[in-house]
CSV table of C-alpha atoms and ligand atoms in Angstrom, one decimal:
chain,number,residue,atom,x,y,z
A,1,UNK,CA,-19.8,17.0,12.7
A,2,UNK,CA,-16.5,16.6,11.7
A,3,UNK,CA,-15.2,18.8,8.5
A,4,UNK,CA,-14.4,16.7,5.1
A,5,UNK,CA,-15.5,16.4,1.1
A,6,UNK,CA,-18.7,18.7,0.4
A,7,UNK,CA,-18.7,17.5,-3.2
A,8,UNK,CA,-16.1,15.2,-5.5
A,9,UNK,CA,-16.1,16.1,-9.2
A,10,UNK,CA,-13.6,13.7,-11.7
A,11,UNK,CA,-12.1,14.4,-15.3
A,12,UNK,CA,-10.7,12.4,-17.5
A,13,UNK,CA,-9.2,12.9,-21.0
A,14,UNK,CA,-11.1,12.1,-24.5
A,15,UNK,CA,-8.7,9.3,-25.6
A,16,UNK,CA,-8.1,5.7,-24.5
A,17,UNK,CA,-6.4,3.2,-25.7
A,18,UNK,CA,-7.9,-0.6,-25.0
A,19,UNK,CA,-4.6,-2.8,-23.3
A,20,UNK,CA,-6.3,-5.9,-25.8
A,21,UNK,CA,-4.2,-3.7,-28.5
A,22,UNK,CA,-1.5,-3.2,-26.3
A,23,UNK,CA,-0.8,-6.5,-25.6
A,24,UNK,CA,-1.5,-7.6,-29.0
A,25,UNK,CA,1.1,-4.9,-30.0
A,26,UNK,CA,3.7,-6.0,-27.4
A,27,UNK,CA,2.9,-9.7,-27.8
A,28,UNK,CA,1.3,-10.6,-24.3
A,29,UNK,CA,-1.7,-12.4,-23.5
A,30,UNK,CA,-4.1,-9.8,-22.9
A,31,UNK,CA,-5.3,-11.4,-19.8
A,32,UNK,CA,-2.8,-10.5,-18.0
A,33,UNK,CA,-3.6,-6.5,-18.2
A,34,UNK,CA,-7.2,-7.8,-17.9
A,35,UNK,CA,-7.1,-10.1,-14.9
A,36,UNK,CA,-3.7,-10.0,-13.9
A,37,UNK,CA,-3.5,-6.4,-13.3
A,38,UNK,CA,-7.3,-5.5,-13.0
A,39,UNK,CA,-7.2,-2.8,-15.9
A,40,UNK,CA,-8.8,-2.7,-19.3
A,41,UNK,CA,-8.5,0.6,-20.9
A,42,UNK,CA,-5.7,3.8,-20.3
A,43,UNK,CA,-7.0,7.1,-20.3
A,44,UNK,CA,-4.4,8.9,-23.2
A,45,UNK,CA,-4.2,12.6,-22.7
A,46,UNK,CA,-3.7,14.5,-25.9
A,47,UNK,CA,-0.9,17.2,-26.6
A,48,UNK,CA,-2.6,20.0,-25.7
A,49,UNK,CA,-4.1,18.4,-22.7
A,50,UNK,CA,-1.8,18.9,-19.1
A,51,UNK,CA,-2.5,18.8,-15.5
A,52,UNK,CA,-3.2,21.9,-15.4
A,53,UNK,CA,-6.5,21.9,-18.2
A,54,UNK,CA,-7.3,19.0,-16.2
A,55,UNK,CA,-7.3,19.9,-12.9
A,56,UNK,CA,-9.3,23.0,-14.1
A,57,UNK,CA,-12.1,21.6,-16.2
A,58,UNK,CA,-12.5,18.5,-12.7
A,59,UNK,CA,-12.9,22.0,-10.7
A,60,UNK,CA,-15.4,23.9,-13.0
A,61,UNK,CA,-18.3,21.7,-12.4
A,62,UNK,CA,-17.9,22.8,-8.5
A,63,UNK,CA,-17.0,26.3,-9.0
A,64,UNK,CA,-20.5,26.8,-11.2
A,65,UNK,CA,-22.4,25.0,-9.1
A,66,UNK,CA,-21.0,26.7,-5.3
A,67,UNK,CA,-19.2,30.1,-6.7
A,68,UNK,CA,-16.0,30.6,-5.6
A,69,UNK,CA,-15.9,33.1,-2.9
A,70,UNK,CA,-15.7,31.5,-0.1
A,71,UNK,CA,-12.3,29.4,-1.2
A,72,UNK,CA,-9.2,30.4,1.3
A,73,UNK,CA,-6.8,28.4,-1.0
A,74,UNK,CA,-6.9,26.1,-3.9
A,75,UNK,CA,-4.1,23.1,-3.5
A,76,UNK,CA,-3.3,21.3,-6.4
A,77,UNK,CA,-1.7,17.9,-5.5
A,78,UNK,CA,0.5,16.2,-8.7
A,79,UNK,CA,3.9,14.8,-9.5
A,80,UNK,CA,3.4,15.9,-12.6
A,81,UNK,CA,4.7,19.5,-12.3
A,82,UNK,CA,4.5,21.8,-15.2
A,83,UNK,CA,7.1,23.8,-14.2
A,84,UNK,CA,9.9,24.2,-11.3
A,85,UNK,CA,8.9,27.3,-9.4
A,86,UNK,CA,5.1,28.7,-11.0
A,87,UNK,CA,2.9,26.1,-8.9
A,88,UNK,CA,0.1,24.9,-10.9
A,89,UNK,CA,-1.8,25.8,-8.6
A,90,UNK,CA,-1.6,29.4,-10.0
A,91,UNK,CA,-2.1,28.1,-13.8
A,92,UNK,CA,-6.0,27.0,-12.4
A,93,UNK,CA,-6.5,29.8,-10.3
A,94,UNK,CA,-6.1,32.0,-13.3
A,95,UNK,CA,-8.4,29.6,-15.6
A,96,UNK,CA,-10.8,29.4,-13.3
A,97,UNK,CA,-10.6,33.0,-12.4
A,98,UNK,CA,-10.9,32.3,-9.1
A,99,UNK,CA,-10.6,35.8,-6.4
A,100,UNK,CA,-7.1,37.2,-5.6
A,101,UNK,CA,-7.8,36.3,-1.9
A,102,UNK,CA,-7.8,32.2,-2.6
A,103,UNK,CA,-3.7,31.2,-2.1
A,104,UNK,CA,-2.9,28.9,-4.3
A,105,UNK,CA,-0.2,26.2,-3.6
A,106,UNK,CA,1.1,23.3,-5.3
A,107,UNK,CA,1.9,19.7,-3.5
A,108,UNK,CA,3.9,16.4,-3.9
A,109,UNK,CA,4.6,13.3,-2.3
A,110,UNK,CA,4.2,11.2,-5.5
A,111,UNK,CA,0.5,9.3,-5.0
A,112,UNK,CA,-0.3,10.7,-1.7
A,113,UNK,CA,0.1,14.3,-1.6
A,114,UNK,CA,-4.0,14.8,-2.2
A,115,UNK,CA,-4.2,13.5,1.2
A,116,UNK,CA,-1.8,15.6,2.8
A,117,UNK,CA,-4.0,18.6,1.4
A,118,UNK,CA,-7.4,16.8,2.6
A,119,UNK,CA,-6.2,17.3,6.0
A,120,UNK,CA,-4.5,20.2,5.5
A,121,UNK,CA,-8.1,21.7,4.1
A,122,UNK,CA,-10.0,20.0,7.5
A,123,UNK,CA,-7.3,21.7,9.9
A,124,UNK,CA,-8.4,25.0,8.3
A,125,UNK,CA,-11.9,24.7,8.0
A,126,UNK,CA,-12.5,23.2,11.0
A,127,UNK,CA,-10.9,27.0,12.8
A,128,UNK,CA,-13.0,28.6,10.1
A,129,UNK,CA,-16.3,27.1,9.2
A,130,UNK,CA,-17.6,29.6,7.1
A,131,UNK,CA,-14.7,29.4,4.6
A,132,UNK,CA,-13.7,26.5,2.1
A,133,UNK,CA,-10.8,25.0,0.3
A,134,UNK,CA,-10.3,23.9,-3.3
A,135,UNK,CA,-8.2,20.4,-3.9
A,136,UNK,CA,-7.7,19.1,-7.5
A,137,UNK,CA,-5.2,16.0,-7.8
A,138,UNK,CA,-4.2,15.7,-11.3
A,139,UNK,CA,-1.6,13.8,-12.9
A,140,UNK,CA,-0.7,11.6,-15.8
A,141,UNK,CA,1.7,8.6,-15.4
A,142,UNK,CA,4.0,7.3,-18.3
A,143,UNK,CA,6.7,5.1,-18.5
A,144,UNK,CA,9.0,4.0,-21.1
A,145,UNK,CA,7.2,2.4,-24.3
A,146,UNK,CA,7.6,-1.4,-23.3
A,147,UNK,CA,8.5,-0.6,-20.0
A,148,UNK,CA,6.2,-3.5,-17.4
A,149,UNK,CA,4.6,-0.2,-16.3
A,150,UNK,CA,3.7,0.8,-19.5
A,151,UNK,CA,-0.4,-1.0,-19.2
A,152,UNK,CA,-1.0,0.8,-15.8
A,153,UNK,CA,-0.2,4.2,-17.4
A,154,UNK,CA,-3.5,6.8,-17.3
A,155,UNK,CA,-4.5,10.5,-16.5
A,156,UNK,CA,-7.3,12.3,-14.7
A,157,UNK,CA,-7.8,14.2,-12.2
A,158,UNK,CA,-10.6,14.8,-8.8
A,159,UNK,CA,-11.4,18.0,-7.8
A,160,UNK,CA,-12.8,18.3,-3.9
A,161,UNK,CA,-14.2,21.1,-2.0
A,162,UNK,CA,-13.2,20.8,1.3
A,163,UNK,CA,-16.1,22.3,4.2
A,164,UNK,CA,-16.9,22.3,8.1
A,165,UNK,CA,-20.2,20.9,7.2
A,166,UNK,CA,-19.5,18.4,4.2
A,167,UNK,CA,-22.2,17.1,2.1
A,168,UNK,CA,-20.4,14.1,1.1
A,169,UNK,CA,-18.1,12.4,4.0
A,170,UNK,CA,-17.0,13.6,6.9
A,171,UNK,CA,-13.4,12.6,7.4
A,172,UNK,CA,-12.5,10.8,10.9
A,173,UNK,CA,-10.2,13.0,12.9
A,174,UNK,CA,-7.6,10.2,13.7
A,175,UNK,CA,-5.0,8.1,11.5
A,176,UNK,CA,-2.4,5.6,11.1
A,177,UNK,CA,0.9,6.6,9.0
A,178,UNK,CA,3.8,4.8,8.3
A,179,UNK,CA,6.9,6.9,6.2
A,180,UNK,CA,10.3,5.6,4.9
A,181,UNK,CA,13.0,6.2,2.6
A,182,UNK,CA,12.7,4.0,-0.2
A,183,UNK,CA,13.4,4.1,-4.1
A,184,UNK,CA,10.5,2.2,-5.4
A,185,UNK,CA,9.1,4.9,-7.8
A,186,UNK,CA,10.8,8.1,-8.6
A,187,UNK,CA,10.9,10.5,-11.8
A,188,UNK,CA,14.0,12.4,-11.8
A,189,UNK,CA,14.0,16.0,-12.6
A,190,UNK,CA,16.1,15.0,-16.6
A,191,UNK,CA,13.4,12.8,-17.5
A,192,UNK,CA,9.7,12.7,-19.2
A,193,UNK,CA,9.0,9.2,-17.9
A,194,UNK,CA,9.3,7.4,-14.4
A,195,UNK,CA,11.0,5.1,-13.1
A,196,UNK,CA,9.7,1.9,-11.5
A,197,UNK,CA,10.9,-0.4,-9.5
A,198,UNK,CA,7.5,-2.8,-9.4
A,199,UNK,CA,7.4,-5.8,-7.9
A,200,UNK,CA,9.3,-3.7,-5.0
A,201,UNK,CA,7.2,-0.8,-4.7
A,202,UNK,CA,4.3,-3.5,-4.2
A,203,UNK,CA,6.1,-5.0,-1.2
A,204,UNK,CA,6.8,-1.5,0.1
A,205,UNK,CA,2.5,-0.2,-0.5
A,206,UNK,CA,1.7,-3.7,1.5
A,207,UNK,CA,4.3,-3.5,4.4
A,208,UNK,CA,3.5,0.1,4.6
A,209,UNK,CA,-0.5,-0.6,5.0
A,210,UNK,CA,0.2,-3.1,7.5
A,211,UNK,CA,2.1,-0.3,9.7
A,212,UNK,CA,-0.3,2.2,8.4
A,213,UNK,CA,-3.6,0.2,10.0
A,214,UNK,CA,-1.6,-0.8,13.2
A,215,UNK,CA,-1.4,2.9,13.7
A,216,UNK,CA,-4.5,3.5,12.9
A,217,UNK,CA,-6.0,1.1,15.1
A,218,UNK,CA,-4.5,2.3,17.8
A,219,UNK,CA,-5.2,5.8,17.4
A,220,UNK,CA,-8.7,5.1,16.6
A,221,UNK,CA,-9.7,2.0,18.9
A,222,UNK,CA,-11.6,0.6,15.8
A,223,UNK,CA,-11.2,-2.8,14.0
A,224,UNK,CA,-12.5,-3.8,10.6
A,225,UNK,CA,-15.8,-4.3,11.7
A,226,UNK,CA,-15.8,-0.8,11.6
A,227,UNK,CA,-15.5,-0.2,8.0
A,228,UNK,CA,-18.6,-1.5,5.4
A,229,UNK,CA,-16.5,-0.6,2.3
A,230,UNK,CA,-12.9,0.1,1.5
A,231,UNK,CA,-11.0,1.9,-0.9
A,232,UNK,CA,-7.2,1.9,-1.9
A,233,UNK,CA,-4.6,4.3,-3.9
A,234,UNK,CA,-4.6,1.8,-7.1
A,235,UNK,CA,-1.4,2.0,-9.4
A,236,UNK,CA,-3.5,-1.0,-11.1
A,237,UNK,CA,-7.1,-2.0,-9.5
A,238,UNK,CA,-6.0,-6.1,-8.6
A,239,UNK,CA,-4.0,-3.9,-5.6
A,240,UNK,CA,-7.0,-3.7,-3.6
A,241,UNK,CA,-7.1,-7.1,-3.7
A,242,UNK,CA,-3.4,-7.9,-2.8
A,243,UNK,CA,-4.2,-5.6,-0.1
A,244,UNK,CA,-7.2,-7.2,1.3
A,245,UNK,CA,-5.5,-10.3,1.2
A,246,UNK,CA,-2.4,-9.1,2.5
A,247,UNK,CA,-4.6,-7.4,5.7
A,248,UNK,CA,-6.3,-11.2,6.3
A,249,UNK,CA,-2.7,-12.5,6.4
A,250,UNK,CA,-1.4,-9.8,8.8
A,251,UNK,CA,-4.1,-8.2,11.1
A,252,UNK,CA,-6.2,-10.6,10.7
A,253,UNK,CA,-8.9,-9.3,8.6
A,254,UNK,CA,-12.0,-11.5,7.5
A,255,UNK,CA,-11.9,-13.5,4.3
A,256,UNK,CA,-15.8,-13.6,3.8
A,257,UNK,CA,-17.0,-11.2,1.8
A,258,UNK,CA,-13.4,-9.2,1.1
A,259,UNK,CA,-14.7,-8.6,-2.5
A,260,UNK,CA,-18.4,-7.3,-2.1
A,261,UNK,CA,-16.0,-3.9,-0.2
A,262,UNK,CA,-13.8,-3.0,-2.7
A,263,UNK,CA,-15.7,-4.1,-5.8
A,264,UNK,CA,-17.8,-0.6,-6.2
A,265,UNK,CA,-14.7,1.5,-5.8
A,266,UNK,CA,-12.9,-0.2,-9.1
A,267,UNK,CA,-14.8,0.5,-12.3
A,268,UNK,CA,-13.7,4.3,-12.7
A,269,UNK,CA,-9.8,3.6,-12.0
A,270,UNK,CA,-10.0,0.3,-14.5
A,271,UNK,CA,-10.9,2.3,-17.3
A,272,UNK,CA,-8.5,5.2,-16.7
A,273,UNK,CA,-5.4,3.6,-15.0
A,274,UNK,CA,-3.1,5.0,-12.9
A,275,UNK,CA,-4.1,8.5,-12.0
A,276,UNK,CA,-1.2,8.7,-9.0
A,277,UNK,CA,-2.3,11.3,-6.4
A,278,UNK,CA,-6.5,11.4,-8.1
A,279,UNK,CA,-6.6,7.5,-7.9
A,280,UNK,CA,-7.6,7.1,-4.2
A,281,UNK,CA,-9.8,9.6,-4.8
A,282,UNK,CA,-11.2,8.3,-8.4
A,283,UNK,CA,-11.7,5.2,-6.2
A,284,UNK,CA,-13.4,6.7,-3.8
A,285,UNK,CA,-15.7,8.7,-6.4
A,286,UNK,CA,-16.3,5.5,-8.0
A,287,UNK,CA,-17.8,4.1,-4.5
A,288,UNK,CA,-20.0,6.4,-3.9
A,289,UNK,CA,-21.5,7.2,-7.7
A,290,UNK,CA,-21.9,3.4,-8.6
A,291,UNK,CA,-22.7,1.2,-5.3
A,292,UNK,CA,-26.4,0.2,-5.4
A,293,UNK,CA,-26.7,0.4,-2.1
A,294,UNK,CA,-27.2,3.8,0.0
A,295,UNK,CA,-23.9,3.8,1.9
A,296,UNK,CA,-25.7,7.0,4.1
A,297,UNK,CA,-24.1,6.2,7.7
A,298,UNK,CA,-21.4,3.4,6.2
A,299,UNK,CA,-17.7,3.9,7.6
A,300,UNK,CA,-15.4,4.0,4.6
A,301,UNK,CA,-11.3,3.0,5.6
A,302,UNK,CA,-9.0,4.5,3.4
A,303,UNK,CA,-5.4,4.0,2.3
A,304,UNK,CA,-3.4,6.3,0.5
A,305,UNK,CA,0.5,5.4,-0.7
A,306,UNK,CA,3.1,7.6,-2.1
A,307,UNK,CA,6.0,5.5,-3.3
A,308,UNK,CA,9.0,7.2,-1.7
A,309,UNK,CA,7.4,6.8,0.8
A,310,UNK,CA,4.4,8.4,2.9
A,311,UNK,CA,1.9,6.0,3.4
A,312,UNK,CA,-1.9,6.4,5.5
A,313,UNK,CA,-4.8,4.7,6.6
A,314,UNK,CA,-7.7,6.7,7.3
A,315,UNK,CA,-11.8,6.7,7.4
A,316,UNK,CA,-14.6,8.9,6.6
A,317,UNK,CA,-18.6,8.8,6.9
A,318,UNK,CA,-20.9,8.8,4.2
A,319,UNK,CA,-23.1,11.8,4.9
A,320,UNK,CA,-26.9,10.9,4.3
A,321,UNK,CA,-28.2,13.0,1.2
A,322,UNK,CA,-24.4,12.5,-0.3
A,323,UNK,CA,-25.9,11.6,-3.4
A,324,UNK,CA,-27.8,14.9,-4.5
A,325,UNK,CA,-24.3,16.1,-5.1
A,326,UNK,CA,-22.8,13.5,-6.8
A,327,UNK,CA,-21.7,14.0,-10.6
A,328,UNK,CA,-22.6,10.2,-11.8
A,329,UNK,CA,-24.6,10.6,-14.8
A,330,UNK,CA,-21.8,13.3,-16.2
A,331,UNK,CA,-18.8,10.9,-15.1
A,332,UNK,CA,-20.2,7.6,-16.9
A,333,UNK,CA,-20.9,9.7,-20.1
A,334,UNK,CA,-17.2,11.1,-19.8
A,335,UNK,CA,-15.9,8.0,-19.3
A,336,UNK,CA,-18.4,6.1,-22.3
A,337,UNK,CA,-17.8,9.1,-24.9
A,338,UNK,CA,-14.1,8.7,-25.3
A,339,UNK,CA,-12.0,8.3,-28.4
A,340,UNK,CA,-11.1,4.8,-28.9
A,341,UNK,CA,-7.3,5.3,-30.6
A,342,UNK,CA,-5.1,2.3,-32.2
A,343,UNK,CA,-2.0,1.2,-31.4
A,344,UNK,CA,-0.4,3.5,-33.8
A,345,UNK,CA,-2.3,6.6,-32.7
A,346,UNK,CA,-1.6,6.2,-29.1
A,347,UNK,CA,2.2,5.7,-29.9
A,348,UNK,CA,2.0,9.1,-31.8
A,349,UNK,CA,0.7,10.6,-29.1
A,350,UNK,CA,3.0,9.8,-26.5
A,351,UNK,CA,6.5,10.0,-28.8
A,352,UNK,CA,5.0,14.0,-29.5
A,353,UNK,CA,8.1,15.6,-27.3
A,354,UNK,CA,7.1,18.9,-25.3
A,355,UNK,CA,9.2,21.8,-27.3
A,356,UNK,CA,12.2,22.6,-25.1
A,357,UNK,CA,13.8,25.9,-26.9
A,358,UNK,CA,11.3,28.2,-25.5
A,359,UNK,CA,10.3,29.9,-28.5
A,360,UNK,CA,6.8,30.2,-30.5
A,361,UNK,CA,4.9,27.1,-30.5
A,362,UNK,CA,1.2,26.3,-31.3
A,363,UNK,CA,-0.3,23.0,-30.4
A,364,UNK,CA,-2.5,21.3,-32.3
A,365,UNK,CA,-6.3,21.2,-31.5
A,366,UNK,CA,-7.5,17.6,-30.2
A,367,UNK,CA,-10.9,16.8,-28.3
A,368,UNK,CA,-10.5,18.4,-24.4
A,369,UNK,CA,-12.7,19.4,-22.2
A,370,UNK,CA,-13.4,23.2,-21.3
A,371,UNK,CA,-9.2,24.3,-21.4
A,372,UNK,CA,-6.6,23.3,-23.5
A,373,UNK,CA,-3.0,23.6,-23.2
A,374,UNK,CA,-2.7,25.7,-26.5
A,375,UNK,CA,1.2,26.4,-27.2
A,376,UNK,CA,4.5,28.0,-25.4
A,377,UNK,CA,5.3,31.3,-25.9
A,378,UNK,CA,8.5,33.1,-24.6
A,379,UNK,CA,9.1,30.1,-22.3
A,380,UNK,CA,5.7,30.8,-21.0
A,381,UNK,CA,2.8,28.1,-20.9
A,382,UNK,CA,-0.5,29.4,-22.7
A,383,UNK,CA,-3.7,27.8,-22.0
A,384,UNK,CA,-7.0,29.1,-23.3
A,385,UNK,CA,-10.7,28.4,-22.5
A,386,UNK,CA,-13.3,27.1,-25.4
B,1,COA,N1,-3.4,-14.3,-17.4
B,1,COA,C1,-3.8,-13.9,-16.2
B,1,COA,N2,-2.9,-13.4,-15.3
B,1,COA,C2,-1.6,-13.3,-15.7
B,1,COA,C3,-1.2,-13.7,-16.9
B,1,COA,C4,-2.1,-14.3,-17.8
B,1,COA,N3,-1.8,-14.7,-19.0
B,1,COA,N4,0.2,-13.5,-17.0
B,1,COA,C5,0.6,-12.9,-15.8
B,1,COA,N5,-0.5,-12.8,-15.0
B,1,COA,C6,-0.6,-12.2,-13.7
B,1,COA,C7,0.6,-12.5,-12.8
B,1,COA,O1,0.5,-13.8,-12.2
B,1,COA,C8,0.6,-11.4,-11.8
B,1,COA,O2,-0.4,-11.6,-10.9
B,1,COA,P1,0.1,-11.8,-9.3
B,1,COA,O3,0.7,-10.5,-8.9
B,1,COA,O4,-1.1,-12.2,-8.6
B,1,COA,O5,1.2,-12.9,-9.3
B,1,COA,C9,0.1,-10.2,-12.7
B,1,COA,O6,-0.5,-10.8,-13.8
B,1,COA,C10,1.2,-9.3,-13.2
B,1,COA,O7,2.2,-10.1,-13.7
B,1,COA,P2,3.7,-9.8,-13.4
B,1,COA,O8,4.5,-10.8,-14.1
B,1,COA,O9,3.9,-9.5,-12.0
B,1,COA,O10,3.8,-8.4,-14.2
B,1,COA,P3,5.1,-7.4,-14.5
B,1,COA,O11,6.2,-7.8,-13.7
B,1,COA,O12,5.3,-7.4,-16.0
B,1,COA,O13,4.5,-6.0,-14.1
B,1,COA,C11,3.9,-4.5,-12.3
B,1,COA,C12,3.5,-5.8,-13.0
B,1,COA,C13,2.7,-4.1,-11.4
B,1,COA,C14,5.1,-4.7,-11.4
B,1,COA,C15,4.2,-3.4,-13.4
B,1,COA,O14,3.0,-3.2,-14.2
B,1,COA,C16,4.5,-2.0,-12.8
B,1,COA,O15,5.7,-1.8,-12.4
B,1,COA,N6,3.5,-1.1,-12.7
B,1,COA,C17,3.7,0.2,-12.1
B,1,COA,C18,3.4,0.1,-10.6
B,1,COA,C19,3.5,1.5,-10.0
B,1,COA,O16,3.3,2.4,-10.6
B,1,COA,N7,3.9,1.5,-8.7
B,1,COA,C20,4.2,2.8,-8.1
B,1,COA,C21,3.0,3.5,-7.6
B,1,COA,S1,2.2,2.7,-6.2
């Protein structure tokens, strides 16, 4: 058995804004966010909500139901950092109050750094299969009000515990990568929002996969009659199907039945948008907690971007029994109980600026889940538990 996910646990935050009042606010046919793009509603995190209070309250669910002693490290993958030096990493560890022997490290290579940890966590595992490894990818995207980017913006985070004997999928022990130097999407260290450079960064994501799955072909010997679903990194959900389309035109993938392996990984990421280094992941959560059909046995290919750019395609098998673990009922009532917001509302929101004089400051209590980010004190960050 090859090591891999034991058990997948997603959080998203308690306000969304529907992009039919978006566009209707910024005077664009709605269809456009709604076919054009694939998405239909942005997950809005409040003020007092952060990567770090989410990443924590994806990993609770995990930590009550496993314990915590056998983690070696918790890795928190974002490019959302919270701070230049203190990883986040350290923020959850302490909410979670997880034991002084777990390291805890934080990661970025903008969308794909969760990955980089997934194998990371294998590698270890695999030399010590009675220990385990924590990953929570967390991050919340924003760009400029108006800004094209603006309808794919979202937030959540999946938290993974990583094991020599997953319950979940066993990940493949081979891969294709493909890495460049590329400004397609960047957030420089002065600014709140990123930068975007779309239509670009969506040639680079399909060139990339093209090199990616040559790789990974060769490594791996396998073609796509390997695979029964597939699941992308989605900075908007219609990207899986520029990429299935752009994998018929180039390696000669079939056209019959492209849709019926992506369409169960899309749901989650449509109503949440862009969750950067979570959203292969939220995909991938989505698969497995929504497809009628018992994928037990079923090869899943998997591609994971990070503008930038680090790029992979990789593949995992659906352990049988993966469901008993799954969180579905708890993730559709998350994602069905959230605060509907106006335009207005969700413009308040996001013009809130973060305090920057490091002095006293309380936040203002909104709906979270079990943490909130609850002021700054002393140019220190204070969360509390509810
Ligand atoms: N009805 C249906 N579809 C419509 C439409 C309408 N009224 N109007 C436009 N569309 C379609 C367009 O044809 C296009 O589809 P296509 O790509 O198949 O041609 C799609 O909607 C988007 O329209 P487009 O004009 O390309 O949008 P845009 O230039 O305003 O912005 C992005 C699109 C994706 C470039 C922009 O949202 C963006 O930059 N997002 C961020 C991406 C990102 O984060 N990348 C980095 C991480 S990987």
């Amino acid at each position: 058995m090859n090591p891999g996910i034991d058990r997948l646990s997603f959080y998203c935050p308690a306000y969304a804004l529907d992009l039919r009042r978006l566009a209707e606010a910024r005077g664009v046919d709605p269809d456009k966010y709604l076919s054009g793009l694939g998405q239909e509603t942005m997950a809005v995190a409040p003020p007092d909500e952060d990567i770090v209070t989410m990443a924590a309250s994806a990993a609770l669910p995990i930590v009550e139901a496993d314990g915590a002693d056998d983690f070696d490290w918790i890795l928190v993958a974002t490019e959302t950092g919270v701070d230049q030096s203190k990883a986040a990493a350290t923020f959850v560890h302490g909410l979670l109050e997880l034991p002084s022997t777990c390291s805890a490290l934080e990661l970025k290579q903008a969308c794909y750094s969760a990955t980089a940890a997934l194998h990371m966590a294998c590698a270890w595992v695999a030399a010590r299969p009675d220990r385990a490894v924590l990953i929570v990818a967390s991050d919340i995207a924003r760009y400029e009000l108006c800004n094209p980017g603006e309808p794919t913006q979202g937030a959540g985070a999946v938290a993974m515990r990583i094991t020599a004997r997953p319950r979940v999928l066993e990940i493949d022990p081979f891969r294709g990568v493909h890495a460049d130097d590329v400004f397609d999407f960047w957030r420089p260290n002065y600014r709140e929002e990123a930068l975007v450079d779309g239509q670009y960064s969506t040639r680079m994501y399909l060139a990339a996969l093209t090199a990616a799955w040559e790789r990974y072909g060769a490594a791996s010997g396998l073609d796509w009659t390997a695979f029964r679903r597939q699941c992308f990194h989605l900075p908007f959900t219609r990207m899986a199907e520029k990429a299935m389309l752009h994998l018929q035109r180039t390696a000669r993938w079939p056209s019959e039945g492209f849709r019926d392996r992506i369409a169960d990984g899309l749901a989650y990421n449509r109503h949440t948008g862009n969750t950067y280094a979570a959203s292969l992941y939220e995909s991938l959560t989505c698969l497995l907690e929504t497809a009628a059909e018992d994928l037990a046995g079923a090869r899943v290919g998997l591609f994971s971007y990070g503008s930038g750019c680090t790029a992979e395609f990789f593949s995992g098998v659906v352990r049988p029994g993966y469901r008993e673990v799954l969180r579905a009922e708890a993730h559709r009532r998350q994602l069905a109980d959230r605060v509907a917001l106006d335009y207005r509302q969700y413009e308040d929101i996001v013009r809130l600026p973060l305090p920057k004089d490091g002095g006293e400051h309380v936040f203002a209590q909104y709906r979270t889940g079990p943490f909130r980010f609850a002021g700054l004190s002393q140019h220190k960050r204070v969360y509390e538990r509810l």
